[in-house]
XYZ file of C-alpha atoms in Angstrom:
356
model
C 13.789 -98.226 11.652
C 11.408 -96.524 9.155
C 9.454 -93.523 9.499
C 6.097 -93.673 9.824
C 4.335 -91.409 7.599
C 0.580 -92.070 7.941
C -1.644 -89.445 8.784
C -2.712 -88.452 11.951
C -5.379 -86.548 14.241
C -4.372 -83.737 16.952
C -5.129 -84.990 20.741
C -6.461 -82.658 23.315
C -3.851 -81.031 25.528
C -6.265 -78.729 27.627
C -9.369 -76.733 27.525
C -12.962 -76.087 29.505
C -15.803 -74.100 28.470
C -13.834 -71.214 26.708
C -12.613 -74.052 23.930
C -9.886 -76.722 23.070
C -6.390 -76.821 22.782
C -4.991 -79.668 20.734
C -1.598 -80.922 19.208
C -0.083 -83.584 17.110
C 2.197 -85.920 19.151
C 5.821 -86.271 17.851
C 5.747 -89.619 19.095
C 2.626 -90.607 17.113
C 4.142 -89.020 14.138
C 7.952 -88.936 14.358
C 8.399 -87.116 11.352
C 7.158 -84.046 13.390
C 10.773 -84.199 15.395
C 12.439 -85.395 12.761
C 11.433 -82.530 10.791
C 11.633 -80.238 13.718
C 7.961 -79.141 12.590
C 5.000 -78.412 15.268
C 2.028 -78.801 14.728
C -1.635 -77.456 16.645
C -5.187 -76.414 16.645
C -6.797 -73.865 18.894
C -10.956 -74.388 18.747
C -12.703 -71.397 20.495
C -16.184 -71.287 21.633
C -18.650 -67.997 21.883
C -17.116 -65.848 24.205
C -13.670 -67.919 24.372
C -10.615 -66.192 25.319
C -6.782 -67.534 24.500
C -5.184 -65.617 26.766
C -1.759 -63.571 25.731
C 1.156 -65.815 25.500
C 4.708 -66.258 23.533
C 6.025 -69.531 21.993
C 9.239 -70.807 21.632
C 8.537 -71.685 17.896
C 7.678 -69.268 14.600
C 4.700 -70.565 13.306
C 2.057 -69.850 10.528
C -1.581 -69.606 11.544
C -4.379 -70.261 9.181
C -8.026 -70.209 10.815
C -9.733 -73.679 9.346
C -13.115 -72.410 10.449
C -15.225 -69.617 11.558
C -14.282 -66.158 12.422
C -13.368 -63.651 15.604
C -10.484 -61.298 16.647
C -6.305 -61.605 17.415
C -4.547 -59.689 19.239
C -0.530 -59.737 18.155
C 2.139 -57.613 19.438
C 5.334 -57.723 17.588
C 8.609 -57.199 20.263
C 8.841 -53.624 20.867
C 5.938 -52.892 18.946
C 2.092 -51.539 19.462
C -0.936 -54.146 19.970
C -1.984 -54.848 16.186
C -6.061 -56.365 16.792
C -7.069 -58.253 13.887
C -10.269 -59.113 12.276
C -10.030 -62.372 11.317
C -11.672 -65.415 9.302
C -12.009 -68.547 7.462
C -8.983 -68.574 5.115
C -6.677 -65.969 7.097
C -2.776 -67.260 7.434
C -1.016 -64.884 9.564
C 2.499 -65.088 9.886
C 3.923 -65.260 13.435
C 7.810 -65.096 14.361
C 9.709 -65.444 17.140
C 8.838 -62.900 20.253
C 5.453 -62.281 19.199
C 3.166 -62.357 21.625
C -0.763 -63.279 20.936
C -4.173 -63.463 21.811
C -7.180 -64.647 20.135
C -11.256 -64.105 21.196
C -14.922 -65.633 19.084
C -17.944 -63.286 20.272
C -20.036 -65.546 17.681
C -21.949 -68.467 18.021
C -19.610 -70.583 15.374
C -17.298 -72.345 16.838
C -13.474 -70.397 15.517
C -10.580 -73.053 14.530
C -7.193 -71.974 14.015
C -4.273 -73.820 12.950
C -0.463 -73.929 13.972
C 2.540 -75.186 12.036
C 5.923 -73.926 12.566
C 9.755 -74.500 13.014
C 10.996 -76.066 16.083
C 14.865 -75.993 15.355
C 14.900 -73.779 18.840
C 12.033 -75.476 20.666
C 12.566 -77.194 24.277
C 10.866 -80.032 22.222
C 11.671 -80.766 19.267
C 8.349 -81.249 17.167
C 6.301 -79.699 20.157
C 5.017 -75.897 20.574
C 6.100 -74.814 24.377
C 3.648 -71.464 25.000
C 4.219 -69.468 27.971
C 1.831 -67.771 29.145
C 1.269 -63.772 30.311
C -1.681 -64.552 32.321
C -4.037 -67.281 33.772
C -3.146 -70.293 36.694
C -0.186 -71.272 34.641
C 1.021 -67.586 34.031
C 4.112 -66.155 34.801
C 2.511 -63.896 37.803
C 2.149 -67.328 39.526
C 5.873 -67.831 39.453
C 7.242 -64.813 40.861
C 7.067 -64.237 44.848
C 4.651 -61.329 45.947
C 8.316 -59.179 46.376
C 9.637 -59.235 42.852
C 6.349 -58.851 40.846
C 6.313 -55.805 43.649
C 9.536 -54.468 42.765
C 9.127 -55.071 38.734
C 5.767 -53.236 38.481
C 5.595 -50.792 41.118
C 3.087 -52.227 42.768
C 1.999 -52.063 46.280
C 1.306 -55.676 47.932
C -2.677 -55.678 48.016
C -2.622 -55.356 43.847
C -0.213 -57.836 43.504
C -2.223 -59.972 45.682
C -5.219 -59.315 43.877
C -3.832 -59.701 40.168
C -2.512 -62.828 41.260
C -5.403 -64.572 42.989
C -8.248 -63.818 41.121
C -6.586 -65.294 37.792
C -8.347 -68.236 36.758
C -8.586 -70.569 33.931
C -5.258 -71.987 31.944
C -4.391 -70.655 28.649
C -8.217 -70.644 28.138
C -11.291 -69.105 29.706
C -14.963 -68.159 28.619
C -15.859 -64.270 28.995
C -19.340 -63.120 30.714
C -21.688 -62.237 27.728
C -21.499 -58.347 28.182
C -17.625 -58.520 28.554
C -16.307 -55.403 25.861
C -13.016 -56.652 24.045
C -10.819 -54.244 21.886
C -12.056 -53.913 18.815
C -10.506 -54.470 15.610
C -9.225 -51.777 13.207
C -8.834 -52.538 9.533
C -5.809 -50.923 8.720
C -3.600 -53.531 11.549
C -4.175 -56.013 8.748
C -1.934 -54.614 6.181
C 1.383 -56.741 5.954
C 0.164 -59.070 9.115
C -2.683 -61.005 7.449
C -3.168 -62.672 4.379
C -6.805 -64.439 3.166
C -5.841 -67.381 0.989
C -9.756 -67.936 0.193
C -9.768 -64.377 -1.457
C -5.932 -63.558 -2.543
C -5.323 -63.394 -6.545
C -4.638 -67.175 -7.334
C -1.178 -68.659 -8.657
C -2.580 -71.496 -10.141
C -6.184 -71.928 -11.822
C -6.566 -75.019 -13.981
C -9.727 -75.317 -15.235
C -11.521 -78.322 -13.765
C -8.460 -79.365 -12.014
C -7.200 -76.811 -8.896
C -6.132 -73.940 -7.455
C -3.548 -72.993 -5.357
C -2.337 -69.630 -3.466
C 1.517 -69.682 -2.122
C 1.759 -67.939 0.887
C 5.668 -66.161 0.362
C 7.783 -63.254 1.231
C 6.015 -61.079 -1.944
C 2.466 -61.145 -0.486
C 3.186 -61.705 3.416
C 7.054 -60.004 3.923
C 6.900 -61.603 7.452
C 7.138 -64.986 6.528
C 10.589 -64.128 5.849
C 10.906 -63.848 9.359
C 8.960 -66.566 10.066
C 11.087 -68.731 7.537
C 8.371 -70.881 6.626
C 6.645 -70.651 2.925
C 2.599 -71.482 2.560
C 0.008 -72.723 -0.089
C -3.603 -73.092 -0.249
C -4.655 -75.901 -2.710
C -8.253 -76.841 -3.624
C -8.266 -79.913 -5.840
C -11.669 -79.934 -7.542
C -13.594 -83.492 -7.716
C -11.594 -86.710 -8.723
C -8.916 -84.421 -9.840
C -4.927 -85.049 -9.356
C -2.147 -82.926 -8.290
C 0.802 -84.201 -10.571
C 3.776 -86.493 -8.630
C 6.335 -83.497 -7.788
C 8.815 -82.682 -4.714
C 10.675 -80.031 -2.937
C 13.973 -79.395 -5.163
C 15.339 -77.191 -2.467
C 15.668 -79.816 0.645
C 12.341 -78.185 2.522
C 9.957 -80.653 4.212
C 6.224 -80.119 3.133
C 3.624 -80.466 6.142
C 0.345 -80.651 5.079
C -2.844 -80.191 7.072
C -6.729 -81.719 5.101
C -8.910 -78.718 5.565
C -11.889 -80.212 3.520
C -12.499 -83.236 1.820
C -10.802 -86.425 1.075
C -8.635 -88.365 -1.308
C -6.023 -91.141 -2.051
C -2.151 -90.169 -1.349
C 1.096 -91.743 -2.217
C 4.638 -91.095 -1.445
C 7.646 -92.529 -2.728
C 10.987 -92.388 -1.554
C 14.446 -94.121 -1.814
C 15.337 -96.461 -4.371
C 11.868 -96.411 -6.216
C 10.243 -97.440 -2.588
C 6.318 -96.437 -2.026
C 6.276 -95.311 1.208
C 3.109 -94.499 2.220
C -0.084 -95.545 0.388
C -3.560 -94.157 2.143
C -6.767 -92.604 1.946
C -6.554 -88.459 3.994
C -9.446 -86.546 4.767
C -10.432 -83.534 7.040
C -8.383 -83.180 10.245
C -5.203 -85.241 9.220
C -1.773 -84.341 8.889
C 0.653 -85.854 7.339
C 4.895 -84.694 6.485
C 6.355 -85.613 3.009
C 10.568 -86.237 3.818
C 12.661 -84.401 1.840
C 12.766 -84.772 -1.986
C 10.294 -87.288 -1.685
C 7.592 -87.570 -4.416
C 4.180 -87.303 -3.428
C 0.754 -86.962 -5.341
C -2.693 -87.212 -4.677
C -6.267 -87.680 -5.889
C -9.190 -86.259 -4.592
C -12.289 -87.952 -4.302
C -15.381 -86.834 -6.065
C -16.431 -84.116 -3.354
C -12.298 -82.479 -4.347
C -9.666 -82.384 -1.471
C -8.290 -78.586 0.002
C -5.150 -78.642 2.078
C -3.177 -76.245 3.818
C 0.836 -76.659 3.931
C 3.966 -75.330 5.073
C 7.312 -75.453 3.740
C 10.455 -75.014 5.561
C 11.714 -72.473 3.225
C 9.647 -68.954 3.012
C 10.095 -68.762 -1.274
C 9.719 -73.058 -2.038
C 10.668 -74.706 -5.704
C 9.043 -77.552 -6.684
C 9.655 -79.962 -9.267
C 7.032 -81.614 -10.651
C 7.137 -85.007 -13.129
C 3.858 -84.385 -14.878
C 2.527 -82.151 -16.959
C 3.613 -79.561 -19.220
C 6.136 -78.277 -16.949
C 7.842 -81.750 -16.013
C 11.185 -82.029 -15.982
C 10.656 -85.675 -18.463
C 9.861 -83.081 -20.943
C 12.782 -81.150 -20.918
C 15.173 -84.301 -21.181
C 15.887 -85.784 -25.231
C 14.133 -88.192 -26.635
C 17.651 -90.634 -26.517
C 18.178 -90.340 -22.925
C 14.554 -91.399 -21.955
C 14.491 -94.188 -24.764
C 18.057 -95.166 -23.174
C 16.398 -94.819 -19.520
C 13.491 -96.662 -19.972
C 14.753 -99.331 -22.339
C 12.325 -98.840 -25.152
C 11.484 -98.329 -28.433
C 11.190 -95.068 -30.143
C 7.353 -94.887 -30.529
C 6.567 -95.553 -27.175
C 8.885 -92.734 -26.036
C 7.065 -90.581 -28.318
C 3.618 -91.669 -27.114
C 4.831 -90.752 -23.686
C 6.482 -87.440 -24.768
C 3.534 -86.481 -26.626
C 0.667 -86.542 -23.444
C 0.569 -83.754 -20.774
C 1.251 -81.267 -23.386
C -1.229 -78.696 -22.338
C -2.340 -79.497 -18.532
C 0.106 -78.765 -15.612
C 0.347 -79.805 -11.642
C -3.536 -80.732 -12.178
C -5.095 -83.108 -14.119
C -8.968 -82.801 -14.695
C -11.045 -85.994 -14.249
C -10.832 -88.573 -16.764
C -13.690 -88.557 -19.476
């Protein structure tokens, strides 16, 4: 049976007034637990609170929209309380444990991608939560949450009942939250938007990898990052992972054409992406894309925390390092038109400007 690769949209899993949880289904996109990849979006109104919780994945968070403050505790480690925004990834590995609050008006987005080798599902998040109707207060009897915390039965009782909400709830107006300090940024957060860029090709793209030199935890995390912003009717040159790492990509802004190919020469998926989808490229598959005239910006991880790519245009493609008697040998043709394919792509590399 073949995978099916075409992009997809998150569903709701729960919310109310504080905001939206959502997730991409494994079973609406297999390559998600084939993979073992997980994929969600947290959506936050003014005044939402995601109350503290743990997940059974490492993840990468990357806020898609708007801005407000997280709360992360690393095990055995102080409350860090971030200022965050549009463009932030923040690296988040196993045992952390997180919150996340918008006092504005914008609505703040946030997405999750992240390794489920160790989840209960593979290709599904499992959070559990500190707090809330679904917290773990509500599964302990009145006797050991007694015992555990020292507490005499009237607190318990009233910690317990007077929770409210699941996983999200909306604070009164005046509520005061902890605020941020600048310095609990340092080594957690990274903005892709404002970081010095890898790649700048004039007219072309951009791109910022996310890796173990400018965010050391996403060697814990295990998961490498990028930040690509293909500028109008643009392409990104046909490349693939060289080290075996899937590449899950997430359409920030935009839209485009996007082709993969696969085993034995086969074009596997053919389609038009745009804002909201997500779509996984297999293992040393070849993919490429074009924006459309209003450019295409993605956010991806790669199961590997310091990727390689190969790419097969450009000046950097591996065609140009091979002789000129293997590819004329390869291809089956005449000298001249393996020179006039040598002799293009000289200059430009991973992105091609616009035709004239």
């Amino acid at each position: 049976m073949e995978l099916d690769l075409s992009p997809k949209l998150a569903k709701k899993v729960y919310g109310g007034q504080g905001g939206t949880y959502y997730a991409w289904c494994p079973n609406e996109l297999p390559m998600l637990r084939e993979g073992n990849i997980g994929a969600a979006k947290l959506a936050l109104e003014k005044n939402g609170l995601a109350m503290p919780r743990y997940s059974d994945s490492a993840k990468v968070a990357y806020v898609l929209q708007g801005s407000g403050v997280a709360g992360i505790v690393l095990p055995e480690k102080e409350e860090k309380v971030l200022a965050i925004k549009k463009g932030d990834a923040i690296a988040l590995p196993f045992g952390v444990v997180t919150w996340w609050y918008n006092k504005l008006n914008a609505e703040l987005v946030i997405l999750f991608l992240g390794d489920t080798k160790t989840a209960h599902k593979p290709g599904s998040f499992t959070d559990f939560f500190l707090t809330g109707l679904n917290g773990i207060f509500t599964g302990f009897s009145t006797e050991f949450v007694s015992r555990a915390w020292d507490l005499e039965e009237s607190v318990v009782n009233a910690l317990v009942g007077q929770q409210s909400g699941k996983g999200i709830i909306k604070l009164d107006a005046g509520f005061q939250m902890p605020e941020p300090k600048a310095e609990h940024r340092n080594g957690m957060a990274l903005n892709c938007e404002e970081a010095p860029l890898d790649v700048d090709i004039k007219n072309g793209g951009k791109v910022v990898v996310l890796n173990t030199k400018n965010l050391p935890l996403v060697g814990e995390v295990g998961l490498g990052a990028d930040l690509v912003r293909l500028n109008g009717s643009a392409m990104c040159s046909p490349g693939f992972s060289c080290d075996s790492a899937l590449q899950v990509t997430s359409i920030v802004r935009g839209s485009g054409r996007a082709q993969v190919v696969g085993v034995d020469g086969k074009r596997v998926l053919e389609t038009t992406v745009k804002a909201g989808n997500l779509f996984i490229v297999p293992r040393f598959f070849v993919v490429s894309k074009i924006a459309d005239p209003d450019g295409l910006e993605w956010f991806s991880i790669i199961t590997t925390p310091n990727p390689i790519f190969t790419h097969l245009a450009g000046r950097t493609s591996v065609w140009k390092a091979l002789s000129p008697q293997v590819l004329q040998a390869s291809f089956n043709v005449a000298p001249d038109v393996e020179q006039k394919f040598s002799s293009k792509r000289k200059a430009e590399e991973i992105f091609f400007p616009p035709p004239n």
